[in-house]
CSV table of C-alpha atoms (C1' of nucleotides) in Angstrom, one decimal:
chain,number,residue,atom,x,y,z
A,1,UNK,CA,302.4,-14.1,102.2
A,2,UNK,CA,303.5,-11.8,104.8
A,3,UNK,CA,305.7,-9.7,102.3
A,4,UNK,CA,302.9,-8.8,100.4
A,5,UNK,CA,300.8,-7.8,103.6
A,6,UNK,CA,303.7,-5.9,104.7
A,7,UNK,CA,303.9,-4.0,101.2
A,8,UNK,CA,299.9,-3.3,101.1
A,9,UNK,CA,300.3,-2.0,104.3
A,10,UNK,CA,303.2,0.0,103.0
A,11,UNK,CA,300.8,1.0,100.0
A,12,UNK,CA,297.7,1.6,101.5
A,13,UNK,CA,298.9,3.5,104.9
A,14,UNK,CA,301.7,5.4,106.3
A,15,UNK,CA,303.6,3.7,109.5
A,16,UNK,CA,305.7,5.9,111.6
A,17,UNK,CA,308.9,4.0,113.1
A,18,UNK,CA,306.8,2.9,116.1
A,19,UNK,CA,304.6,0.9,114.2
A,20,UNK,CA,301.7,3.3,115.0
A,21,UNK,CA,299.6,4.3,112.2
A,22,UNK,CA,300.1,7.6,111.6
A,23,UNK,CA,298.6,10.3,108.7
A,24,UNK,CA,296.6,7.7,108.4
A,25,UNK,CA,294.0,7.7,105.3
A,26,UNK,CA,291.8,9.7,107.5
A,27,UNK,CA,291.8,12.5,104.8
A,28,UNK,CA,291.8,15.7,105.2
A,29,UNK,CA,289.1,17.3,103.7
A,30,UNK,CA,290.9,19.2,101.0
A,31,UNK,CA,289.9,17.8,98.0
A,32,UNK,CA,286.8,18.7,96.8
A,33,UNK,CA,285.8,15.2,95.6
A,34,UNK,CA,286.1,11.8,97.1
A,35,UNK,CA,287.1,12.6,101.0
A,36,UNK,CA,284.4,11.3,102.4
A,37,UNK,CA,282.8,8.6,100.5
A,38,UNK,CA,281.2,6.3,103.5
A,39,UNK,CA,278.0,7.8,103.4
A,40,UNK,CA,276.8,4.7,105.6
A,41,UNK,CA,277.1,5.4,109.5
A,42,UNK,CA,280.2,3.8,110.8
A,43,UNK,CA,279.7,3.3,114.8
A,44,UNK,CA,282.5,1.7,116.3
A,45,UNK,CA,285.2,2.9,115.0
A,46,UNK,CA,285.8,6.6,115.7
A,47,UNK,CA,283.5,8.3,113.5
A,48,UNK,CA,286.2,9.8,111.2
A,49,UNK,CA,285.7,9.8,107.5
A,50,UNK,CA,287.9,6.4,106.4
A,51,UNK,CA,289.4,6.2,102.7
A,52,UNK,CA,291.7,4.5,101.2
A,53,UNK,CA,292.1,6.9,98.2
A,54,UNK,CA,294.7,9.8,99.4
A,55,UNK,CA,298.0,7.7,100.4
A,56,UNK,CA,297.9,5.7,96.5
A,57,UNK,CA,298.1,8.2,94.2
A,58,UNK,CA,298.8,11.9,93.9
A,59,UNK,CA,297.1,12.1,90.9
A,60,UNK,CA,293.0,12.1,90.7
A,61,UNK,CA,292.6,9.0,88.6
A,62,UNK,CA,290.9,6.4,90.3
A,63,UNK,CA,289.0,9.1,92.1
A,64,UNK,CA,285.5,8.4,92.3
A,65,UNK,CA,284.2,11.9,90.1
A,66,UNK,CA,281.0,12.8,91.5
A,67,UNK,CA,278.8,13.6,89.2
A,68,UNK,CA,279.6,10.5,86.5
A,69,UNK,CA,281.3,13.4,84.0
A,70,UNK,CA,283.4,11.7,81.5
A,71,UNK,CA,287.2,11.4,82.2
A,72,UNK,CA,289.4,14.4,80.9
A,73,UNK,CA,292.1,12.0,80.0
A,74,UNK,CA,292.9,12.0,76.2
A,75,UNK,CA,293.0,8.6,76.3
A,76,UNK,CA,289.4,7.5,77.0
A,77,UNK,CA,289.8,3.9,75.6
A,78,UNK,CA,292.8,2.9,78.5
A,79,UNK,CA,290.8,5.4,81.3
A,80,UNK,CA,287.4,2.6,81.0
A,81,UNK,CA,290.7,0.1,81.7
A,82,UNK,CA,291.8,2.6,84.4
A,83,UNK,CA,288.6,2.5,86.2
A,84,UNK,CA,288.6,-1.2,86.2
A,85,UNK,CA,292.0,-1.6,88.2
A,86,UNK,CA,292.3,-1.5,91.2
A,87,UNK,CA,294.3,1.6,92.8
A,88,UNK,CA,296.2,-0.4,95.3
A,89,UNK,CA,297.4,-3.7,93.9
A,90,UNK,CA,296.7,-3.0,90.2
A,91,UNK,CA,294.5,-6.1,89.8
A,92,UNK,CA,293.0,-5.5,86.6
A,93,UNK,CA,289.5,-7.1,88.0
A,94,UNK,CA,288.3,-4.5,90.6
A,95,UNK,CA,285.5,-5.1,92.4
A,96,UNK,CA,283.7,-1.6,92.5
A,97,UNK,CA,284.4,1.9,94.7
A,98,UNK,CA,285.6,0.6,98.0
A,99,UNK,CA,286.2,3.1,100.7
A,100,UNK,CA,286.8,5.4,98.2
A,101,UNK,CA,288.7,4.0,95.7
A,102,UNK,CA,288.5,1.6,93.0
A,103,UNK,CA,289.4,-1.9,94.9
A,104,UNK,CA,289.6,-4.9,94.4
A,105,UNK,CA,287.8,-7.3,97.0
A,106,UNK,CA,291.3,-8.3,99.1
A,107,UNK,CA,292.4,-4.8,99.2
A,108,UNK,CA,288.8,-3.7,100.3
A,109,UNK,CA,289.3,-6.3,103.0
A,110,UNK,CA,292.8,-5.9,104.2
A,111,UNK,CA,291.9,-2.2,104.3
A,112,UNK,CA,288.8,-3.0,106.3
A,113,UNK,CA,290.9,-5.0,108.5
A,114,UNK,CA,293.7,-2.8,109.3
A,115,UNK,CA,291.9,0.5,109.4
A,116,UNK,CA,288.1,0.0,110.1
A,117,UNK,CA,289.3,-2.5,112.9
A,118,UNK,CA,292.0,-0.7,114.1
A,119,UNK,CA,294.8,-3.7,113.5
A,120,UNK,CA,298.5,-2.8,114.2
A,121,UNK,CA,301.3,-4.4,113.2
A,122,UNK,CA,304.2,-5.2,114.4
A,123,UNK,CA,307.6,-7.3,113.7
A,124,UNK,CA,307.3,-10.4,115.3
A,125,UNK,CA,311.2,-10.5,115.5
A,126,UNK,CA,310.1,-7.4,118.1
A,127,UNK,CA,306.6,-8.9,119.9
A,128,UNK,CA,307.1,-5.6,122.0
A,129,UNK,CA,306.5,-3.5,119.6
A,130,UNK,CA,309.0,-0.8,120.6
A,131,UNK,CA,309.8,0.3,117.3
A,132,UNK,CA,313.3,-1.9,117.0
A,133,UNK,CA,312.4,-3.1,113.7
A,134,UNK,CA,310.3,-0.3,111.6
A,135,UNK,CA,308.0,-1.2,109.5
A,136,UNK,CA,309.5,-0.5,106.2
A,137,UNK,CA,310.5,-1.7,102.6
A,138,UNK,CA,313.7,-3.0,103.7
A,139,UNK,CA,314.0,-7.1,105.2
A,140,UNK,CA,314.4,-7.0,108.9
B,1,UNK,CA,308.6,-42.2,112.4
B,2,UNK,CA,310.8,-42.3,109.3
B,3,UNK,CA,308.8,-44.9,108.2
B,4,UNK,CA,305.6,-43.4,108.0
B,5,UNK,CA,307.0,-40.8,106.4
B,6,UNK,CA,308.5,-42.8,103.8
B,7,UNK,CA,305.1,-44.3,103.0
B,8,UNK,CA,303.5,-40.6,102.9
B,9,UNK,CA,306.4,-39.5,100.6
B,10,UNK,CA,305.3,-42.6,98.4
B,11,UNK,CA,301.7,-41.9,99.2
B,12,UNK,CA,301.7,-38.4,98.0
B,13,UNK,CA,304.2,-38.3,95.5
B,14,UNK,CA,306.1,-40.4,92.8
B,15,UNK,CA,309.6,-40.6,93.3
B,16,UNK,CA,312.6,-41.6,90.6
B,17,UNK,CA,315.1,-43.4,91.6
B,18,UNK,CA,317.5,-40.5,92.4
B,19,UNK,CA,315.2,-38.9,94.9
B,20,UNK,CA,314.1,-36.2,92.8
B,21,UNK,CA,310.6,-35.4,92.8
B,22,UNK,CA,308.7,-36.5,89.0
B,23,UNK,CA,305.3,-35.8,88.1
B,24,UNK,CA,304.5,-34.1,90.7
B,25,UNK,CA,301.0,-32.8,91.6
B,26,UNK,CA,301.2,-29.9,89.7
B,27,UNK,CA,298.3,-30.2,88.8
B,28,UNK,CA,296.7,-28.4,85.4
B,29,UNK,CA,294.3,-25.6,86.6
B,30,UNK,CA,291.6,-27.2,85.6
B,31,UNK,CA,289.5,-26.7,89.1
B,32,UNK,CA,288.1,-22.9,88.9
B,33,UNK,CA,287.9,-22.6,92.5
B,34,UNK,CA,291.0,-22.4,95.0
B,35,UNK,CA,293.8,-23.5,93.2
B,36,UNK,CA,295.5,-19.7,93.2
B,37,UNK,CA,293.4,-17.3,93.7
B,38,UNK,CA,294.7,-14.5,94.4
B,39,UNK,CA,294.6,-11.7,91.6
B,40,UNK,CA,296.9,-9.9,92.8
B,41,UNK,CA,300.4,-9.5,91.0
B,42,UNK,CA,302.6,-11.9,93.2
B,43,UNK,CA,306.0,-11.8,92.5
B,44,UNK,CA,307.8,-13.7,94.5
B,45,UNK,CA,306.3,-17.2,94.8
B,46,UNK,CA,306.3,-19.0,91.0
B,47,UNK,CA,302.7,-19.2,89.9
B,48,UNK,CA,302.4,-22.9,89.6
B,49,UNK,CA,299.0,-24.4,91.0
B,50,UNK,CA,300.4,-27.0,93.0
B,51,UNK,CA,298.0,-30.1,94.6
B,52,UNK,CA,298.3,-33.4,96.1
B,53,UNK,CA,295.5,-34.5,94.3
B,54,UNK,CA,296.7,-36.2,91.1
B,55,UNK,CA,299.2,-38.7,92.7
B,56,UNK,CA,296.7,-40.3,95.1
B,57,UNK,CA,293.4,-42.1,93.6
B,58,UNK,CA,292.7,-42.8,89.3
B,59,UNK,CA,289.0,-41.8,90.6
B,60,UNK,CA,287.3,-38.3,90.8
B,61,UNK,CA,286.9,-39.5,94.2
B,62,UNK,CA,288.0,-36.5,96.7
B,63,UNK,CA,288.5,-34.3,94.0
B,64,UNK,CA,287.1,-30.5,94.7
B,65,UNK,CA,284.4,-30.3,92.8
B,66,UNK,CA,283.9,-27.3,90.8
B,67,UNK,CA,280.3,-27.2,91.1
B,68,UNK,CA,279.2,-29.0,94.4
B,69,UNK,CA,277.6,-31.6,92.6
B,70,UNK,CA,276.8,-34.7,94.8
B,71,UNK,CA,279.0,-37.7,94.7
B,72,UNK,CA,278.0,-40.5,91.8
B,73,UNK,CA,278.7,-43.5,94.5
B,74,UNK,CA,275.8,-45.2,95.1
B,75,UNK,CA,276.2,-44.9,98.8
B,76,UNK,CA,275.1,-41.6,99.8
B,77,UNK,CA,275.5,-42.5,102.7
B,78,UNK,CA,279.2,-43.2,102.9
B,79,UNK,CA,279.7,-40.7,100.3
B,80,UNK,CA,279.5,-38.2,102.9
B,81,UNK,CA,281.7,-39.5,105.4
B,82,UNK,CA,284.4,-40.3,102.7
B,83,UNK,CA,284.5,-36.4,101.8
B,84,UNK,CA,285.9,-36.4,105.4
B,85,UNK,CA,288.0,-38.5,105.0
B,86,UNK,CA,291.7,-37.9,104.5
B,87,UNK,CA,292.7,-38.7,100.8
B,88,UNK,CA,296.6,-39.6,101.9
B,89,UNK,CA,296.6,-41.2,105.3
B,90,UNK,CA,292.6,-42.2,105.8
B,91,UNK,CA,292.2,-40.0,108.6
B,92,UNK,CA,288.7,-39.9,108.8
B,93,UNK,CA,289.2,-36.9,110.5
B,94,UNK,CA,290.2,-34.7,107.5
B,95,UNK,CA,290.7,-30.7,108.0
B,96,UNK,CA,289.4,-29.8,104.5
B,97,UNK,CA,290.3,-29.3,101.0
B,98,UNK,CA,293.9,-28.7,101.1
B,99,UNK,CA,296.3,-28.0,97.9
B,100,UNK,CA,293.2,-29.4,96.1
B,101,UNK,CA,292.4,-32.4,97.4
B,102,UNK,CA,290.9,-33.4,101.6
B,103,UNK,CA,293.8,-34.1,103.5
B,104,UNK,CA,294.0,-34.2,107.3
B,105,UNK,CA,295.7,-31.1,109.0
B,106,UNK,CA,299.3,-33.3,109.2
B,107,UNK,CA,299.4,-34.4,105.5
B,108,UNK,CA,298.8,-30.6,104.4
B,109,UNK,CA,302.0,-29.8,106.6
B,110,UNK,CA,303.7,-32.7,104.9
B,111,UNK,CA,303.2,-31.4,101.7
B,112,UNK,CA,304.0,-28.2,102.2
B,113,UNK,CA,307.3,-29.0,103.8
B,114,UNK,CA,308.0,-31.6,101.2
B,115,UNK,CA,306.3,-29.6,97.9
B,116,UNK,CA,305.9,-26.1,98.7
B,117,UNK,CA,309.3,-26.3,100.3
B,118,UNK,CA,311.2,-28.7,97.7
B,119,UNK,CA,312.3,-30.6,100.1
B,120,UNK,CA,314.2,-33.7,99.5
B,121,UNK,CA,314.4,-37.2,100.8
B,122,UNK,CA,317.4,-39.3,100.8
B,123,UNK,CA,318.1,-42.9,102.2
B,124,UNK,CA,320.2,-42.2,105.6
B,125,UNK,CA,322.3,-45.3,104.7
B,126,UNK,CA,323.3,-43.1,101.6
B,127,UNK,CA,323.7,-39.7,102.6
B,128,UNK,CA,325.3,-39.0,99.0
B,129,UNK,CA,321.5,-39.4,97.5
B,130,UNK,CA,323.3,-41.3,94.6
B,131,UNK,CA,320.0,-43.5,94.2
B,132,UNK,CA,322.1,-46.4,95.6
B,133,UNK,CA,319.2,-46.7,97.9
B,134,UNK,CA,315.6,-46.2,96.2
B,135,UNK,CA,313.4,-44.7,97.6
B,136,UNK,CA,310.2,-47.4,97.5
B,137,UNK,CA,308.1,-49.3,99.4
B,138,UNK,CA,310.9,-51.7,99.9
B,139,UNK,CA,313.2,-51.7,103.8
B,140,UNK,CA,316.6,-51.1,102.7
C,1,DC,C1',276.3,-1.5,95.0
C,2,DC,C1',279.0,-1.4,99.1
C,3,DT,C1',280.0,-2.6,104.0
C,4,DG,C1',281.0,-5.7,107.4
C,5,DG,C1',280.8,-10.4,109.2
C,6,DT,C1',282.1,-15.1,108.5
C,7,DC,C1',284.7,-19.0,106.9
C,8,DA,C1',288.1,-22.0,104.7
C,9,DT,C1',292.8,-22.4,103.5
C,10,DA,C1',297.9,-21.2,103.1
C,11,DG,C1',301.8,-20.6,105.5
C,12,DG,C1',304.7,-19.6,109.7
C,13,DT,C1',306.0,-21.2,114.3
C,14,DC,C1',306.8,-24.2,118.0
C,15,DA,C1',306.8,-28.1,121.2
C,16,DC,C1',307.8,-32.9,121.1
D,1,DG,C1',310.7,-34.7,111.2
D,2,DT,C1',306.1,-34.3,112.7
D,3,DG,C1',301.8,-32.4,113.8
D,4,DA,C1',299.1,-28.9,116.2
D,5,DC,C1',298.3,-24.2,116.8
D,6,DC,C1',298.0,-19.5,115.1
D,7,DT,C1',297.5,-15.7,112.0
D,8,DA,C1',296.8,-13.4,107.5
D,9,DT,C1',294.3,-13.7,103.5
D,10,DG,C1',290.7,-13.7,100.2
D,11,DA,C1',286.2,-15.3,98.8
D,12,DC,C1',281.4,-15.6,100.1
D,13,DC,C1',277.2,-13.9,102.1
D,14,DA,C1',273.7,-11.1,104.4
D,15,DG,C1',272.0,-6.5,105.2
DNA sequence: CCTGGTCATAGGTCAC
DNA sequence: GTGACCTATGACCAG
């Protein structure tokens, strides 16, 4: 299943050719309402707000609203649905808010993984990691 | 070691007289907990639960069981060591439940080459795989 | 309720 | 071809 690891990580984070992670869902505190989400204190990693939310979806669905207003959409009977699925693999059977964004439980972990721990990847047809085969959509 | 393969093939699966694989383990998803788990939308792979378990004992006997209920043999005490034990080969030095059933770490391998994999066997003495040589217990 | 640690298993790889 | 090793993954659990 390393395709579809390759695509969350495509999904959930931004890889410059290098393999470095790069404008990394450490989000810029522009919008007003999710950015930082992780009220609990995060030691070891550097202490840098850490969603999951800003490199999904341009839109603000899936945003966790902060007071619980109701949702603007004009479909209120598919935005319960909405809230349900989770923002990076569309598993209908989230498992809650997870770093700042509806989740499900694998996404929350592989995001955990690769961004609270710091994990890098790299193309094991290049174990050096010098950026021969980038990280992308296409089959290297 | 063709021939212990041969036995394993006949062990773990039912073959037809052409070498194709019948009946195979796919087994119904009838055990809630591993079989596929993953909610995620997987594309690639078909989304067949596949085990070893239904071509190896008429009992329950090393079947996962969906609750953790205890074992209905009336030795306890061997009831343990028999969940260790490797459903295909007897290992009693099994690695856990794999593709639904305890099998030893080289069984697991086996079936996934041979199931995951499609692999198929032929008779070396009839490289055509024209079922002039069956596939059975038998030497040919 | 969410985060982070832990664990069992699937699948890839490699030496023999 | 085989079996051991390794890693990614997802579920489970404690705080």
């Amino acid at each position: 299943m390393e395709v579809l690891g390759k695509q969350k990580v495509l999904a959930m984070m931004r890889l410059n050719g290098a393999g470095q992670l790069t404008g990394f869902p450490f989000e810029t505190p522009s919008s007003s309402t999710t950015s930082i989400t992780t009220p609990t204190t995060i030691i070891h990693p550097p202490a840098t707000p850490i969603t999951m939310s800003s490199c999904l979806l341009p839109s603000s669905a899936y945003m966790k609203p902060s007071p619980p207003s109701e949702i603007s959409s004009p479909t209120p009977s598919s935005s319960s649905l909405e809230k349900k699925e989770c923002a990076v693999c569309k598993n209908p059977n989230s498992s809650g808010y997870h770093f700042g964004c509806i989740a499900c439980a694998a996404c929350s972990a592989f995001f955990r993984r690769t961004v609270v721990l710091s994990r890098r990847y790299y193309c094991r047809r290049d174990p050096i990691g010098n950026s021969l085969c980038p990280l992308d959509r296409r089959e290297c």
